[in-house]
Amino acid sequence: FDLNESGQYVAHYQKSGVSKWKGGCRWLYLCAAGIGAGLVATAISFTLKLICDAKLEIQIRLYESGHCLFVRYLTWLGMSLGLVAIAGALVCYVEPLAGGSGIPEIKCILNGVDFPRVLCFRTLVAKALGIICSVGAGLPCGKEGPMIHSGAIVAALWTRFNAGPLVTPFRLSSEHRDFVAAGAAAGVAAAFGAPIGGVLFAVEEGA
């Protein structure tokens, strides 16, 4: 139970035996958030590898077909510009909050700032597809920051589910921030392969 829950509430659910649901569902949701963050990171890395391999394969085939360097350069440039256009359209027309790394927004939420639409599913889709297209196009950006943001979104989405018979216990602001911190830690772990570093990141930014 949390500090903001009254003694009557705690006593009632301890007698009814329902109190076990909250702790059990919290651990279940936290595990699901970590697995979800890992799956998102794996999908991003796998898709990036496919794009880079496809661009390289096209260049090899053009070379073997006897095309000159200028044609190969224009082909490479056209593919990169197409990916950049997709990434720009996602940020401009789908979800502007998907731009950037997302770490400053997560830090604001962990410190109690209400930031609408930063942790919604639409932002997750735009963020994941945008970073795939940006990195695949060769822009000077990395996937680590967006992975942290994506992990926080995956964890935040779990707070919208109920915990058994309890009524929306994880939608409280304090619970919500705890899940966001756990998701951000999972994102750090997935991006850098450093689970302890993810925990330290969450403790530092949420303190």
Backbone as a chain_set.jsonl record, in Angstrom:
{"seq": "FDLNESGQYVAHYQKSGVSKWKGGCRWLYLCAAGIGAGLVATAISFTLKLICDAKLEIQIRLYESGHCLFVRYLTWLGMSLGLVAIAGALVCYVEPLAGGSGIPEIKCILNGVDFPRVLCFRTLVAKALGIICSVGAGLPCGKEGPMIHSGAIVAALWTRFNAGPLVTPFRLSSEHRDFVAAGAAAGVAAAFGAPIGGVLFAVEEGA", "coords": {"N": [[0.83, -1.197, 0.0], [0.295, 2.328, -0.491], [1.479, 5.532, 0.794], [-0.49, 7.434, 0.603], [-2.879, 6.156, 0.919], [-5.632, 5.53, 2.928], [-6.018, 4.409, 6.4], [-8.404, 3.02, 6.804], [-8.99, 2.103, 4.235], [-6.836, 0.36, 3.784], [-7.228, -1.508, 5.877], [-9.727, -2.562, 5.169], [-9.274, -3.91, 2.695], [-7.304, -5.666, 3.445], [-8.673, -7.402, 5.116], [-10.485, -8.491, 3.321], [-8.881, -9.899, 1.633], [-8.117, -9.052, -0.848], [-5.963, -7.461, -1.114], [-3.632, -8.632, -1.943], [-3.706, -8.615, -4.67], [-2.876, -6.139, -5.622], [-0.065, -5.793, -5.12], [0.855, -8.078, -6.472], [-0.017, -7.625, -9.128], [1.385, -5.314, -9.647], [4.094, -6.177, -9.767], [3.809, -7.93, -11.919], [3.059, -6.168, -13.997], [5.321, -4.535, -14.066], [7.288, -6.344, -14.889], [6.214, -6.94, -17.397], [6.444, -4.436, -18.565], [9.238, -4.164, -18.744], [9.816, -6.31, -20.492], [8.341, -5.455, -22.701], [9.689, -3.044, -23.359], [12.152, -4.123, -24.088], [11.375, -5.621, -26.341], [10.536, -3.597, -28.083], [12.971, -2.237, -28.468], [14.429, -4.298, -29.678], [12.944, -4.654, -32.035], [13.386, -2.169, -33.263], [16.21, -2.216, -33.662], [16.446, -4.512, -35.291], [14.941, -3.79, -37.557], [16.405, -1.593, -38.439], [18.778, -2.859, -39.192], [17.842, -4.36, -41.361], [17.171, -2.284, -43.147], [19.672, -1.024, -43.579], [21.106, -3.17, -44.674], [19.612, -3.559, -46.996], [20.048, -1.147, -48.392], [22.803, -1.371, -48.857], [22.877, -3.704, -50.397], [21.527, -2.886, -52.69], [23.374, -1.027, -53.694], [25.516, -2.738, -54.274], [24.424, -4.323, -56.307], [23.972, -2.373, -58.261], [26.609, -1.667, -58.798], [27.645, -4.084, -59.79], [26.134, -4.218, -62.065], [27.302, -2.411, -63.684], [26.868, 0.349, -63.481], [27.662, 3.834, -63.265], [29.561, 5.82, -60.873], [28.191, 8.159, -60.263], [25.481, 7.557, -60.72], [25.09, 5.595, -58.773], [25.533, 7.134, -56.522], [23.395, 8.995, -56.672], [21.277, 7.23, -56.33], [21.707, 6.262, -53.719], [21.477, 8.708, -52.373], [18.802, 9.35, -52.955], [17.397, 7.292, -51.629], [18.083, 7.855, -48.977], [17.03, 10.445, -48.671], [14.335, 9.862, -48.968], [13.809, 8.332, -46.641], [14.369, 10.273, -44.716], [12.346, 12.094, -45.291], [10.09, 10.642, -44.522], [10.546, 10.412, -41.758], [10.49, 13.138, -41.041], [7.841, 13.783, -41.73], [6.424, 12.256, -39.889], [7.03, 13.541, -37.488], [6.139, 16.133, -37.97], [3.43, 15.958, -38.769], [2.149, 13.762, -37.573], [2.846, 13.275, -34.758], [4.153, 15.762, -32.997], [5.537, 15.716, -30.55], [7.132, 13.537, -30.676], [9.575, 14.206, -31.622], [13.126, 14.673, -31.232], [15.172, 13.392, -28.485], [13.566, 12.736, -26.31], [14.249, 12.443, -23.682], [14.437, 14.831, -22.016], [11.659, 15.387, -21.679], [10.815, 13.091, -20.311], [12.257, 13.398, -17.945], [10.986, 15.663, -16.957], [8.404, 14.613, -16.419], [9.011, 12.689, -14.478], [9.675, 14.352, -12.434], [7.299, 15.431, -11.67], [5.892, 17.063, -13.472], [3.126, 17.809, -15.48], [2.693, 16.506, -18.558], [1.081, 16.39, -21.337], [0.282, 13.829, -23.747], [2.873, 12.919, -24.138], [3.378, 10.35, -23.342], [1.803, 8.585, -24.826], [0.336, 6.06, -27.016], [0.413, 6.771, -29.688], [2.573, 8.534, -29.806], [4.611, 6.723, -29.267], [4.6, 5.068, -31.568], [5.212, 6.948, -33.594], [7.696, 7.803, -32.658], [9.288, 5.428, -32.696], [9.192, 4.63, -35.447], [10.17, 6.982, -36.552], [12.822, 7.178, -35.551], [13.917, 4.931, -36.677], [13.843, 5.547, -39.422], [15.4, 7.888, -39.404], [17.986, 7.144, -38.429], [18.483, 5.114, -40.257], [18.674, 6.623, -42.571], [21.09, 7.808, -42.266], [21.488, 10.059, -40.73], [23.042, 12.254, -38.279], [22.403, 11.023, -35.575], [21.339, 9.134, -32.714], [19.956, 6.001, -31.493], [19.586, 5.627, -28.815], [18.496, 7.521, -26.924], [15.736, 7.787, -27.891], [15.015, 5.098, -27.385], [14.931, 5.019, -24.607], [12.817, 6.794, -24.143], [10.819, 5.339, -25.447], [10.69, 3.022, -23.864], [9.712, 4.147, -21.486], [7.181, 4.944, -22.356], [5.975, 2.473, -22.953], [5.846, 1.357, -20.369], [4.197, 3.254, -19.157], [1.807, 2.874, -20.496], [0.862, 0.541, -19.355], [-0.156, 1.385, -16.944], [-2.749, 2.046, -17.376], [-4.323, -0.116, -17.119], [-6.418, -2.084, -14.99], [-5.914, -3.479, -11.685], [-6.835, -6.37, -11.076], [-9.555, -6.786, -8.852], [-9.313, -4.249, -7.819], [-9.833, -0.742, -8.229], [-8.6, 1.04, -10.756], [-5.822, 1.415, -9.634], [-3.265, 2.028, -10.419], [-3.301, 4.326, -11.85], [-2.948, 6.568, -10.424], [-1.04, 9.523, -9.736], [1.407, 9.187, -8.388], [1.865, 6.406, -8.637], [1.927, 6.227, -11.397], [4.257, 7.681, -12.089], [6.178, 6.038, -10.936], [6.029, 3.775, -12.571], [6.78, 4.907, -15.012], [9.431, 5.61, -14.439], [10.503, 3.043, -14.094], [10.117, 2.04, -16.689], [11.77, 3.779, -18.155], [14.232, 3.036, -17.088], [14.344, 0.409, -18.047], [14.493, 1.012, -20.756], [17.04, 2.226, -20.894], [18.599, 0.035, -20.18], [18.043, -1.654, -22.34], [19.055, -0.161, -24.457], [21.796, 0.269, -23.964], [22.68, -2.094, -22.899], [22.959, -2.252, -20.14], [21.779, -2.942, -17.29], [22.073, -2.219, -14.544], [22.987, 0.373, -14.832], [20.677, 1.468, -15.93], [18.921, 1.406, -13.737], [20.271, 3.19, -12.022], [20.084, 5.493, -13.579], [17.302, 5.973, -13.536], [16.939, 6.426, -10.798], [18.513, 8.696, -10.428], [17.359, 10.654, -12.178], [14.759, 10.727, -11.286], [14.937, 11.642, -8.739]], "CA": [[0.0, 0.0, 0.0], [1.005, 3.597, -0.566], [1.289, 6.425, 1.929], [-1.695, 8.244, 0.432], [-4.059, 5.326, 1.131], [-6.052, 5.663, 4.316], [-6.019, 3.203, 7.207], [-9.643, 2.285, 6.57], [-8.855, 1.414, 2.952], [-5.9, -0.747, 3.962], [-7.852, -2.529, 6.721], [-10.81, -3.198, 4.428], [-8.784, -4.84, 1.695], [-6.568, -6.741, 4.105], [-9.662, -8.378, 5.588], [-11.134, -9.153, 2.195], [-7.906, -10.713, 0.909], [-7.885, -8.516, -2.191], [-4.757, -6.635, -1.108], [-2.552, -9.316, -2.644], [-3.794, -8.322, -6.099], [-2.162, -4.925, -6.006], [1.363, -6.078, -5.201], [1.109, -9.05, -7.525], [-0.186, -6.995, -10.443], [2.474, -4.352, -9.848], [5.255, -6.916, -10.254], [3.492, -8.442, -13.247], [3.109, -5.06, -14.947], [6.708, -4.09, -14.203], [7.959, -7.327, -15.76], [5.697, -6.748, -18.755], [7.031, -3.194, -19.086], [10.609, -4.465, -19.146], [9.786, -7.14, -21.703], [7.882, -4.617, -23.806], [10.776, -2.144, -23.76], [13.129, -4.923, -24.816], [10.838, -5.971, -27.656], [10.588, -2.397, -28.933], [14.369, -2.02, -28.831], [14.812, -5.344, -30.631], [12.304, -4.353, -33.32], [14.091, -1.026, -33.86], [17.533, -2.662, -34.126], [16.276, -5.459, -36.394], [14.487, -3.061, -38.745], [17.54, -0.799, -38.908], [19.697, -3.758, -39.893], [17.246, -4.673, -42.657], [17.281, -1.111, -44.027], [21.075, -0.841, -43.966], [21.47, -4.265, -45.581], [18.949, -3.332, -48.281], [20.764, -0.072, -49.088], [24.088, -1.898, -49.31], [22.628, -4.668, -51.466], [21.207, -2.13, -53.909], [24.627, -0.476, -54.208], [26.3, -3.836, -54.847], [23.818, -4.708, -57.579], [24.25, -1.309, -59.234], [28.028, -1.774, -59.184], [27.816, -5.264, -60.636], [25.468, -3.966, -63.353], [28.137, -1.511, -64.465], [26.485, 1.748, -63.396], [28.754, 4.713, -62.844], [29.52, 6.282, -59.486], [27.179, 9.207, -60.123], [24.172, 6.898, -60.606], [25.025, 4.954, -57.457], [25.404, 8.2, -55.532], [22.025, 9.514, -56.711], [20.403, 6.209, -55.746], [21.91, 6.324, -52.261], [20.91, 9.976, -51.908], [17.349, 9.272, -53.042], [16.893, 6.448, -50.54], [18.249, 8.57, -47.708], [16.059, 11.541, -48.627], [13.014, 9.281, -48.739], [13.708, 7.995, -45.228], [14.296, 11.539, -43.972], [11.015, 12.669, -45.502], [9.145, 9.896, -43.68], [10.777, 10.816, -40.374], [10.0, 14.498, -40.877], [6.375, 13.782, -41.775], [5.924, 11.709, -38.624], [7.161, 14.549, -36.434], [5.377, 17.346, -38.302], [1.999, 15.759, -38.995], [1.569, 12.696, -36.76], [3.012, 13.611, -33.35], [5.342, 16.618, -32.817], [6.274, 15.373, -29.329], [8.042, 12.428, -30.959], [10.858, 14.749, -32.029], [14.165, 14.707, -30.213], [15.436, 12.15, -27.758], [12.492, 12.446, -25.374], [14.749, 12.372, -22.303], [13.984, 15.981, -21.205], [10.246, 15.229, -21.329], [10.722, 12.06, -19.276], [12.745, 14.004, -16.709], [9.915, 16.539, -16.454], [7.331, 13.789, -15.866], [9.491, 12.073, -13.242], [9.728, 15.384, -11.398], [5.951, 15.869, -11.329], [5.311, 17.99, -14.445], [2.097, 17.2, -16.324], [3.087, 16.695, -19.96], [0.118, 15.577, -22.101], [0.591, 13.143, -25.008], [4.25, 12.439, -24.224], [3.423, 8.915, -23.05], [0.683, 7.901, -25.473], [0.73, 5.055, -28.008], [0.707, 7.47, -30.945], [3.948, 9.021, -29.705], [5.498, 5.562, -29.368], [4.705, 4.651, -32.968], [5.95, 7.976, -34.334], [9.076, 7.798, -32.183], [9.992, 4.241, -33.182], [9.361, 4.714, -36.901], [11.013, 8.131, -36.862], [14.241, 6.908, -35.304], [14.348, 3.944, -37.677], [14.091, 6.257, -40.681], [16.484, 8.862, -39.235], [19.268, 6.436, -38.369], [18.651, 4.423, -41.532], [19.059, 7.594, -43.596], [22.459, 8.248, -42.024], [21.56, 11.318, -39.997], [23.898, 12.172, -37.074], [21.59, 10.841, -34.372], [21.411, 7.777, -32.176], [18.692, 5.393, -31.095], [19.575, 5.376, -27.381], [17.503, 8.385, -26.286], [14.384, 7.321, -28.221], [14.718, 3.834, -26.722], [14.55, 5.36, -23.233], [11.459, 7.337, -24.234], [9.907, 4.252, -25.814], [10.496, 2.186, -22.686], [8.83, 4.861, -20.56], [5.819, 4.902, -22.894], [5.457, 1.111, -22.767], [5.485, 1.203, -18.959], [3.061, 4.132, -18.841], [0.588, 2.285, -21.042], [0.369, -0.486, -18.43], [-0.878, 1.992, -15.824], [-4.149, 2.226, -17.75], [-5.044, -1.341, -16.807], [-6.774, -2.279, -13.59], [-5.235, -4.567, -10.989], [-7.836, -7.268, -10.511], [-10.765, -6.135, -8.361], [-9.076, -2.866, -7.412], [-10.271, 0.227, -9.229], [-7.572, 1.922, -11.317], [-4.877, 1.829, -8.614], [-1.99, 2.444, -10.984], [-3.453, 5.576, -12.587], [-2.575, 7.664, -9.549], [0.167, 10.191, -10.218], [2.594, 8.568, -7.792], [2.056, 5.108, -9.274], [2.265, 6.474, -12.799], [5.665, 8.079, -12.18], [6.998, 4.864, -10.64], [6.075, 2.932, -13.765], [7.568, 5.612, -16.021], [10.836, 5.452, -14.063], [10.893, 1.663, -14.4], [10.211, 1.911, -18.138], [12.977, 4.478, -18.597], [15.366, 2.173, -16.727], [14.359, -0.692, -19.006], [14.982, 1.55, -22.019], [18.503, 2.377, -20.793], [19.164, -1.31, -20.205], [17.934, -2.185, -23.699], [19.871, 0.617, -25.394], [23.225, 0.164, -23.683], [23.017, -3.372, -22.297], [23.432, -1.932, -18.794], [20.61, -2.879, -16.393], [22.382, -1.443, -13.341], [22.996, 1.757, -15.273], [19.283, 1.901, -16.079], [18.383, 1.697, -12.404], [20.898, 4.426, -11.548], [19.51, 6.589, -14.351], [15.977, 6.25, -13.024], [17.064, 7.019, -9.463], [19.071, 10.053, -10.561], [16.439, 11.58, -12.822], [13.522, 10.825, -10.523], [15.174, 12.163, -7.394]], "C": [[0.866, 1.248, 0.0], [0.667, 4.476, 0.622], [-0.01, 7.215, 1.835], [-2.976, 7.443, 0.622], [-4.389, 5.279, 2.615], [-6.017, 4.33, 5.05], [-7.261, 2.375, 7.018], [-9.573, 1.492, 5.263], [-7.96, 0.186, 3.092], [-6.548, -1.876, 4.768], [-8.946, -3.281, 5.972], [-10.286, -4.249, 3.463], [-7.901, -5.921, 2.286], [-7.516, -7.815, 4.626], [-10.279, -9.165, 4.446], [-10.181, -10.038, 1.395], [-7.588, -10.212, -0.479], [-6.564, -7.763, -2.271], [-3.602, -7.298, -1.855], [-2.552, -8.995, -4.138], [-2.904, -7.153, -6.483], [-0.66, -5.171, -6.139], [1.694, -7.055, -6.316], [1.017, -8.448, -8.914], [0.908, -5.961, -10.703], [3.721, -5.061, -10.373], [5.019, -7.459, -11.657], [3.6, -7.34, -14.296], [4.535, -4.552, -15.145], [7.509, -5.049, -15.075], [7.513, -7.164, -17.209], [6.265, -5.477, -19.383], [8.463, -3.421, -19.535], [10.676, -5.301, -20.412], [9.348, -6.32, -22.91], [8.95, -3.658, -24.295], [11.847, -2.898, -24.535], [12.662, -5.304, -26.212], [10.861, -4.782, -28.611], [12.012, -2.13, -29.396], [14.848, -3.054, -29.851], [14.212, -5.087, -32.008], [13.0, -3.194, -34.026], [15.431, -1.468, -34.436], [17.412, -3.591, -35.329], [15.856, -4.742, -37.68], [15.608, -2.195, -39.314], [18.534, -1.667, -39.677], [19.153, -4.119, -41.274], [17.396, -3.503, -43.628], [18.718, -0.926, -44.501], [21.529, -1.939, -44.924], [20.84, -4.071, -46.959], [19.651, -2.232, -49.076], [22.097, -0.571, -49.635], [23.898, -2.88, -50.461], [22.299, -3.973, -52.784], [22.482, -1.545, -54.522], [25.489, -1.561, -54.864], [25.74, -4.245, -56.207], [24.044, -3.644, -58.651], [25.692, -1.372, -59.713], [28.263, -2.953, -60.128], [27.152, -5.091, -61.995], [26.233, -2.977, -64.218], [27.731, -0.054, -64.429], [27.628, 2.58, -62.833], [28.543, 5.173, -61.402], [28.416, 7.318, -59.272], [25.786, 8.599, -59.96], [24.029, 6.249, -59.242], [24.863, 6.001, -56.351], [23.986, 8.762, -55.493], [21.04, 8.509, -56.112], [20.49, 6.216, -54.232], [21.281, 7.584, -51.682], [19.388, 9.937, -51.925], [16.749, 8.421, -51.933], [16.989, 7.159, -49.199], [17.248, 9.713, -47.582], [14.639, 11.02, -48.4], [12.796, 8.919, -47.277], [13.603, 9.249, -44.364], [12.924, 12.178, -44.114], [9.971, 11.963, -44.643], [9.291, 10.315, -42.217], [10.256, 12.223, -40.113], [8.485, 14.583, -40.877], [5.787, 13.251, -40.473], [5.954, 12.744, -37.516], [6.272, 15.763, -36.712], [3.873, 17.123, -38.305], [1.362, 14.685, -38.107], [1.644, 13.046, -35.276], [4.286, 14.438, -33.157], [6.166, 16.269, -31.585], [7.192, 14.176, -29.52], [9.41, 12.918, -31.406], [11.851, 14.766, -30.885], [14.326, 13.371, -29.51], [14.299, 11.757, -26.839], [12.935, 12.405, -23.926], [14.355, 13.6, -21.485], [12.523, 15.886, -20.788], [10.056, 14.186, -20.234], [11.202, 12.611, -17.939], [11.697, 14.929, -16.106], [8.812, 15.717, -15.786], [7.759, 13.158, -14.549], [9.571, 13.078, -12.1], [8.378, 16.046, -11.159], [5.298, 16.829, -12.292], [4.304, 17.236, -15.314], [2.389, 17.526, -17.778], [2.181, 15.838, -20.827], [0.729, 15.022, -23.388], [2.04, 12.683, -25.132], [4.314, 10.923, -24.087], [2.238, 8.165, -23.656], [1.203, 6.959, -26.567], [1.089, 5.704, -29.345], [2.139, 8.008, -30.953], [4.942, 7.879, -29.839], [5.687, 5.129, -30.816], [5.515, 5.658, -33.776], [7.422, 7.996, -33.936], [9.862, 6.619, -32.761], [10.234, 4.308, -34.691], [10.273, 5.873, -37.289], [12.481, 7.856, -36.647], [14.77, 5.861, -36.268], [14.701, 4.648, -38.987], [15.269, 7.223, -40.554], [17.847, 8.191, -39.233], [19.526, 5.702, -39.678], [19.062, 5.347, -42.659], [20.479, 8.098, -43.417], [22.569, 9.581, -41.327], [22.406, 11.165, -38.734], [23.06, 12.117, -35.796], [21.685, 9.38, -33.954], [20.046, 7.29, -31.748], [18.573, 5.23, -29.592], [18.516, 6.208, -26.661], [16.071, 7.985, -26.605], [14.029, 5.975, -27.597], [14.305, 4.066, -25.271], [13.128, 5.902, -23.211], [10.459, 6.234, -24.545], [9.644, 3.332, -24.63], [9.582, 2.83, -21.665], [7.38, 4.835, -21.044], [5.206, 3.528, -22.686], [5.03, 0.903, -21.32], [4.271, 2.048, -18.598], [1.751, 3.563, -19.366], [0.007, 1.216, -20.111], [-0.397, 0.117, -17.266], [-2.352, 2.208, -16.142], [-4.981, 0.98, -17.484], [-5.351, -1.401, -15.317], [-6.001, -3.458, -13.008], [-6.282, -5.452, -10.333], [-9.069, -6.51, -10.059], [-10.555, -4.677, -7.963], [-9.412, -1.922, -8.561], [-9.12, 1.168, -9.562], [-6.522, 2.343, -10.298], [-3.577, 2.384, -9.178], [-2.112, 3.712, -11.825], [-3.185, 6.785, -11.703], [-1.244, 8.248, -10.005], [1.431, 9.55, -9.664], [2.896, 7.211, -8.418], [2.527, 5.274, -10.716], [3.74, 6.82, -12.949], [6.587, 6.892, -11.864], [7.132, 3.962, -11.86], [6.897, 3.597, -14.869], [9.055, 5.483, -15.719], [11.331, 4.045, -14.372], [11.033, 1.452, -15.908], [11.44, 2.602, -18.705], [14.22, 3.659, -18.271], [15.474, 0.992, -17.678], [14.853, -0.222, -20.366], [16.489, 1.75, -22.025], [19.171, 1.01, -20.888], [19.136, -1.902, -21.613], [18.861, -1.465, -24.672], [21.359, 0.367, -25.204], [23.64, -1.198, -23.147], [23.519, -3.219, -20.879], [22.243, -1.824, -17.844], [20.868, -2.089, -15.12], [22.436, 0.039, -13.686], [21.599, 2.303, -15.475], [18.655, 2.236, -14.75], [18.972, 2.997, -11.859], [20.35, 5.642, -12.285], [18.141, 6.981, -13.812], [16.034, 6.895, -11.643], [17.562, 8.45, -9.557], [18.05, 11.032, -11.106], [15.15, 11.739, -12.041], [13.687, 11.411, -9.143], [14.932, 13.665, -7.322]], "O": [[2.018, 1.226, 0.434], [-0.286, 4.22, 1.358], [-0.572, 7.619, 2.853], [-4.065, 8.003, 0.498], [-3.522, 5.02, 3.449], [-5.989, 3.265, 4.434], [-7.195, 1.146, 7.065], [-10.037, 0.354, 5.192], [-8.28, -0.89, 2.587], [-6.44, -3.048, 4.405], [-9.081, -4.496, 6.12], [-10.804, -5.365, 3.421], [-7.758, -6.99, 1.692], [-7.197, -9.003, 4.582], [-10.562, -10.356, 4.58], [-10.623, -10.837, 0.569], [-6.862, -10.872, -1.221], [-6.09, -7.456, -3.364], [-2.7, -6.617, -2.344], [-1.516, -9.092, -4.795], [-2.258, -7.167, -7.53], [-0.053, -4.805, -7.145], [2.689, -6.889, -7.023], [1.855, -8.716, -9.775], [1.31, -5.755, -11.848], [4.34, -4.59, -11.328], [5.926, -7.45, -12.489], [4.17, -7.555, -15.366], [4.917, -4.182, -16.255], [8.313, -4.62, -15.902], [8.324, -7.238, -18.132], [6.535, -5.439, -20.583], [8.868, -2.93, -20.588], [11.489, -5.038, -21.298], [9.899, -6.46, -24.001], [9.112, -3.47, -25.501], [12.389, -2.388, -25.515], [13.451, -5.31, -27.157], [11.164, -4.93, -29.795], [12.245, -1.832, -30.567], [15.586, -2.721, -30.778], [14.878, -5.274, -33.026], [13.184, -3.226, -35.243], [15.756, -1.133, -35.575], [18.184, -3.477, -36.282], [16.356, -5.052, -38.762], [15.746, -2.075, -40.532], [19.069, -1.243, -40.702], [19.907, -4.177, -42.246], [17.712, -3.707, -44.8], [18.958, -0.697, -45.687], [22.255, -1.667, -45.88], [21.461, -4.382, -47.975], [19.833, -2.36, -50.286], [22.478, -0.227, -50.754], [24.688, -2.881, -51.405], [22.729, -4.405, -53.853], [22.647, -1.566, -55.741], [26.117, -1.318, -55.894], [26.496, -4.484, -57.149], [24.281, -3.972, -59.813], [25.97, -1.156, -60.892], [28.978, -2.841, -61.123], [27.547, -5.733, -62.969], [25.853, -2.732, -65.362], [28.195, 0.725, -65.262], [28.443, 2.105, -62.042], [27.493, 4.944, -60.802], [27.782, 7.344, -58.218], [24.996, 9.077, -59.147], [22.972, 6.338, -58.618], [24.148, 5.782, -55.373], [23.433, 8.982, -54.415], [20.075, 8.903, -55.457], [19.471, 6.182, -53.543], [20.635, 7.541, -50.635], [18.749, 10.44, -51.001], [15.718, 8.775, -51.361], [16.075, 7.073, -48.378], [16.681, 9.929, -46.511], [13.839, 11.661, -47.72], [11.722, 9.168, -46.729], [12.841, 9.284, -43.398], [12.398, 12.741, -43.154], [9.072, 12.604, -44.099], [8.3, 10.543, -41.523], [9.646, 12.474, -39.074], [7.903, 15.359, -40.119], [4.761, 13.746, -40.008], [5.034, 12.826, -36.703], [5.717, 16.352, -35.784], [3.117, 18.001, -37.889], [0.147, 14.7, -37.909], [0.614, 13.108, -34.605], [5.384, 13.882, -33.153], [7.375, 16.5, -31.571], [7.955, 13.835, -28.616], [10.326, 12.109, -31.556], [11.473, 14.861, -29.718], [13.714, 12.368, -29.877], [14.079, 10.568, -26.605], [12.098, 12.339, -23.027], [13.963, 13.434, -20.33], [12.176, 16.26, -19.668], [9.235, 14.367, -19.334], [10.606, 12.315, -16.903], [11.535, 14.978, -14.887], [8.335, 16.079, -14.71], [6.971, 13.094, -13.605], [9.54, 12.696, -10.93], [8.306, 17.098, -10.523], [4.241, 17.375, -11.978], [4.6, 16.154, -15.822], [2.338, 18.688, -18.183], [2.477, 14.662, -21.039], [1.571, 15.656, -24.023], [2.402, 12.102, -26.155], [5.201, 10.282, -24.651], [1.73, 7.216, -23.058], [2.357, 7.052, -26.986], [1.979, 5.227, -30.049], [2.83, 7.948, -31.97], [5.997, 8.041, -30.453], [6.809, 4.855, -31.243], [6.396, 5.279, -34.547], [8.295, 8.184, -34.784], [10.974, 6.795, -33.258], [11.349, 4.07, -35.157], [11.052, 5.767, -38.235], [13.311, 8.254, -37.465], [15.944, 5.895, -36.639], [15.74, 4.37, -39.586], [16.054, 7.365, -41.492], [18.756, 8.613, -39.947], [20.659, 5.67, -40.159], [19.725, 4.918, -43.603], [21.022, 8.747, -44.312], [23.641, 10.186, -41.328], [22.484, 10.072, -38.174], [23.029, 13.08, -35.03], [22.061, 8.512, -34.741], [19.096, 8.067, -31.652], [17.549, 4.736, -29.119], [17.729, 5.673, -25.879], [15.258, 7.853, -25.69], [12.859, 5.727, -27.305], [13.42, 3.378, -24.763], [12.325, 5.516, -22.361], [9.372, 6.199, -23.969], [8.509, 2.908, -24.412], [8.767, 2.15, -21.042], [6.457, 4.717, -20.238], [4.046, 3.42, -22.288], [3.968, 0.335, -21.064], [3.416, 1.616, -17.825], [0.701, 3.747, -18.751], [-1.207, 1.012, -20.085], [-1.213, -0.57, -16.651], [-3.129, 2.527, -15.242], [-6.205, 1.011, -17.609], [-4.628, -0.837, -14.495], [-5.503, -4.316, -13.736], [-6.579, -5.288, -9.15], [-9.583, -5.674, -10.802], [-11.528, -3.943, -7.787], [-9.284, -2.284, -9.73], [-8.721, 1.992, -8.738], [-6.335, 3.544, -10.102], [-2.867, 3.125, -8.498], [-1.138, 4.133, -12.449], [-3.195, 7.916, -12.189], [-0.419, 7.547, -10.591], [2.415, 9.387, -10.385], [4.054, 6.9, -8.698], [3.408, 4.555, -11.187], [4.405, 6.303, -13.846], [7.656, 6.762, -12.46], [8.213, 3.449, -12.148], [7.633, 2.918, -15.585], [9.857, 5.27, -16.628], [12.449, 3.87, -14.857], [11.952, 0.769, -16.358], [12.081, 2.088, -19.621], [15.152, 3.589, -19.073], [16.577, 0.613, -18.074], [15.551, -0.96, -21.062], [17.15, 1.481, -23.028], [20.174, 0.843, -21.582], [20.082, -2.569, -22.032], [19.391, -2.075, -25.6], [22.101, 0.266, -26.181], [24.831, -1.444, -22.956], [24.402, -3.959, -20.447], [21.745, -0.723, -17.613], [19.988, -1.365, -14.655], [21.976, 0.872, -12.905], [21.355, 3.481, -15.218], [17.937, 3.229, -14.63], [18.246, 3.817, -11.296], [20.171, 6.703, -11.687], [17.845, 8.165, -13.647], [15.263, 7.809, -11.351], [17.079, 9.324, -8.836], [17.886, 12.124, -10.563], [14.507, 12.786, -12.123], [12.703, 11.655, -8.445], [15.087, 14.265, -6.258]]}, "num_chains": 1, "name": "protein.A"}
